[in-house]
């Protein structure tokens, strides 16, 4: 019996199987829709989209780097850098989800959309822990965004079943030390990295 027969009596319609050339053809690579992420609001009401970082964020990441002060850069990377080298930018945007999570907060009120904040972890399976870093660009600080990103990173570490999230922070970086203290992180000395301390949260 022909499978495409329209059984008018009960309105059922069975679809024909695809032609043999299609049935055994290589599957076409579908363009997956970009994850929409989630809209979040800064304390002052400005809207940003929270989503995972994507390979296409390289240009936005480099533009953000150009807006940072030398102090922000030193606090984030723990040393001075005059520019973000292309291979490093590529690497930071093309993450390995098995061991990395990176969230960005995108400002879509401007064109092109600008990357305002980024928070990431790198997992070390040997120690069942993850090292974090976070960066909020000037003009967007003191808006609750650093705390939001840190909380999402902590949640992600818990989802992964890790026992600790930790990071290096410069001893003079009062904002970050204060933020981490409020989130329950504890300080411990880092003798091999002078001028820095390690902060960690047991999960
Ligand atoms: C540190 C940093 C991430 C904070 O981000 P942020 O978005 O401004 O932080 P939040 O607005 O979420 O602040 C949360 C709390 O942290 C503390 N805090 C943040 N900035 C502070 C500051 N300048 N002085 C004192 N406390 C501060 C406050 O307790 C604050 O709560 P409150 O605003 O209700 O008082 C941001 O300043 C930054 O990116 N600095 C440069 C890079 C860096 O230092 N990264 C950390 C090392 S990886």
XYZ file of C-alpha atoms and ligand atoms in Angstrom:
251
model
C 0.000 0.000 0.000
C 1.266 3.526 -0.836
C 2.345 5.153 2.386
C 1.327 8.634 1.103
C -2.290 7.771 0.707
C -4.452 10.381 2.345
C -6.980 8.485 4.333
C -9.733 11.016 3.857
C -11.940 9.122 6.189
C -9.823 9.826 9.271
C -7.510 12.642 7.941
C -4.334 10.689 8.666
C -1.433 11.292 6.322
C 1.711 9.212 6.333
C 4.843 10.824 4.901
C 6.874 9.011 2.294
C 10.364 8.050 3.392
C 13.078 10.245 1.818
C 14.521 9.210 -1.565
C 17.399 6.771 -1.299
C 19.862 9.478 -2.449
C 18.810 11.620 0.492
C 18.397 8.770 2.919
C 22.030 7.828 2.653
C 23.460 11.307 1.967
C 25.807 12.979 4.437
C 23.779 15.036 6.889
C 23.861 18.724 5.993
C 25.531 20.880 8.629
C 22.788 23.005 9.993
C 23.442 26.562 11.099
C 22.502 26.320 14.752
C 20.586 29.284 16.148
C 22.693 31.420 18.490
C 21.770 30.855 22.099
C 19.684 33.822 23.128
C 21.062 34.076 26.616
C 19.259 36.085 29.218
C 18.544 39.774 29.689
C 19.923 41.238 32.898
C 19.771 44.738 34.331
C 22.502 46.768 35.964
C 21.600 48.598 39.190
C 20.985 51.768 37.152
C 18.559 49.957 34.817
C 20.856 49.532 31.789
C 20.187 46.263 29.986
C 22.746 43.652 28.971
C 22.517 40.187 27.542
C 24.221 37.422 29.502
C 25.371 34.554 27.300
C 28.289 32.231 26.718
C 31.274 33.594 24.822
C 31.424 32.730 21.112
C 34.205 32.507 18.524
C 32.622 35.536 16.814
C 33.308 37.731 19.860
C 36.988 38.304 19.022
C 36.539 41.808 17.572
C 34.310 42.875 20.496
C 36.813 41.492 22.998
C 39.618 43.478 21.366
C 37.528 46.658 21.333
C 36.806 46.154 25.027
C 40.506 45.712 25.768
C 41.142 49.091 24.112
C 38.694 50.740 26.540
C 40.413 49.377 29.666
C 42.783 51.365 31.853
C 46.334 50.025 32.398
C 45.260 49.349 35.995
C 42.244 47.234 34.925
C 44.497 45.243 32.607
C 47.084 44.641 35.308
C 44.407 43.614 37.792
C 42.825 41.190 35.329
C 45.970 39.684 33.764
C 48.284 40.263 36.768
C 50.819 42.026 34.528
C 50.898 44.945 32.104
C 49.882 44.488 28.472
C 49.661 47.190 25.845
C 47.490 45.181 23.465
C 45.558 41.938 23.288
C 47.404 39.800 20.728
C 45.168 38.260 18.061
C 46.021 34.609 18.932
C 45.229 35.285 22.563
C 41.910 36.957 21.679
C 41.037 33.992 19.458
C 41.953 31.588 22.217
C 39.872 33.463 24.819
C 36.784 33.328 22.601
C 37.127 29.747 21.389
C 36.747 27.847 24.623
C 36.820 24.125 25.315
C 33.542 23.496 27.178
C 34.995 20.363 28.775
C 37.280 22.515 30.903
C 36.127 26.107 30.401
C 33.091 28.299 30.883
C 33.092 31.942 29.856
C 30.127 34.281 30.230
C 29.907 37.672 28.599
C 27.557 40.577 29.187
C 26.766 42.170 25.841
C 25.488 45.702 25.362
C 23.122 45.439 22.420
C 21.934 49.037 22.616
C 24.902 50.027 20.424
C 25.960 48.814 16.983
C 28.039 46.771 16.805
C 27.109 45.240 20.157
C 29.840 45.786 22.746
C 31.192 43.324 25.255
C 31.063 45.045 28.639
C 31.992 42.254 31.071
C 33.481 38.801 30.939
C 33.895 36.104 33.575
C 35.528 32.741 33.028
C 36.733 29.600 34.720
C 39.349 27.078 33.732
C 38.914 23.636 35.265
C 41.788 21.539 36.588
C 40.445 17.994 36.832
C 43.513 16.886 38.817
C 42.547 19.122 41.718
C 38.792 19.089 41.010
C 38.870 22.881 41.112
C 38.592 25.827 38.722
C 40.524 29.079 38.446
C 38.355 32.126 37.736
C 38.868 35.568 36.283
C 36.406 38.408 35.887
C 36.457 41.811 34.261
C 33.939 44.639 34.205
C 34.840 47.595 32.019
C 34.926 51.172 33.329
C 31.527 52.951 33.227
C 29.879 49.642 34.131
C 31.450 48.993 37.542
C 29.539 49.241 40.845
C 26.418 48.037 39.029
C 26.277 44.529 40.501
C 27.657 42.950 37.323
C 30.908 41.587 38.775
C 28.912 39.943 41.563
C 26.435 38.529 39.039
C 29.200 36.976 36.942
C 30.991 35.549 39.976
C 27.739 33.999 41.183
C 27.132 32.407 37.773
C 30.675 31.016 37.755
C 30.206 29.572 41.236
C 26.922 27.983 40.071
C 28.687 26.533 37.041
C 31.439 25.037 39.213
C 28.786 23.424 41.391
C 27.015 22.073 38.295
C 30.326 20.525 37.266
C 30.697 18.915 40.689
C 33.926 20.774 41.514
C 35.052 21.181 45.096
C 36.670 24.634 44.838
C 36.755 27.837 42.783
C 39.834 30.007 43.259
C 41.757 32.884 41.725
C 44.797 35.126 42.058
C 44.061 38.707 43.059
C 46.569 41.543 43.435
C 46.856 42.588 47.077
C 46.078 46.196 46.102
C 42.853 45.163 44.274
C 40.464 46.255 46.992
C 37.291 46.095 44.849
C 37.865 42.450 43.963
C 38.918 41.454 47.473
C 35.820 43.129 48.854
C 33.551 41.539 46.264
C 34.958 38.061 46.977
C 34.739 38.562 50.724
C 31.029 39.301 50.339
C 30.597 36.112 48.315
C 32.213 34.069 51.090
C 35.664 33.535 49.526
C 38.602 33.107 51.910
C 42.122 34.439 51.376
C 45.232 32.311 51.523
C 48.859 33.288 50.923
C 50.432 32.704 47.501
C 54.163 32.720 48.272
C 55.190 32.008 44.665
C 53.315 35.090 43.337
C 54.562 38.165 45.225
C 52.052 41.020 45.504
C 49.111 38.671 45.016
C 46.877 36.594 47.202
C 44.813 33.546 46.389
C 41.141 33.638 47.161
C 39.080 30.492 47.211
C 35.564 29.283 47.898
C 34.929 25.695 48.954
C 31.856 24.393 47.134
C 36.657 43.958 40.594
C 35.527 44.110 39.611
C 35.299 42.812 38.872
C 34.245 44.463 40.388
O 33.164 44.458 39.499
P 31.862 45.339 39.746
O 30.880 45.010 38.709
O 32.225 46.760 39.895
O 31.382 44.799 41.162
P 29.902 44.903 41.754
O 29.227 46.129 41.298
O 29.206 43.617 41.500
O 30.229 45.042 43.309
C 29.842 44.079 44.254
C 30.451 44.480 45.600
O 31.870 44.425 45.520
C 32.427 45.499 46.292
N 33.091 46.480 45.434
C 33.071 46.546 44.094
N 33.806 47.594 43.669
C 34.301 48.195 44.762
C 35.141 49.322 44.984
N 35.602 50.056 43.954
N 35.476 49.638 46.242
C 35.020 48.905 47.292
N 34.196 47.832 47.153
C 33.853 47.493 45.903
C 31.256 46.173 46.974
O 31.032 45.541 48.187
C 30.144 45.882 46.004
O 28.870 45.951 46.560
P 28.124 47.381 46.611
O 28.296 48.030 45.287
O 26.719 47.003 46.916
O 28.804 48.145 47.697
C 35.813 45.265 38.593
O 36.159 46.410 39.315
C 36.916 44.924 37.604
O 36.653 44.323 36.569
N 38.180 45.320 37.894
C 39.287 45.094 36.961
C 39.632 43.625 36.747
C 39.804 42.871 38.050
O 40.264 43.394 39.046
N 39.475 41.568 38.022
C 39.611 40.719 39.207
C 40.796 39.826 39.134
S 40.493 38.416 38.129
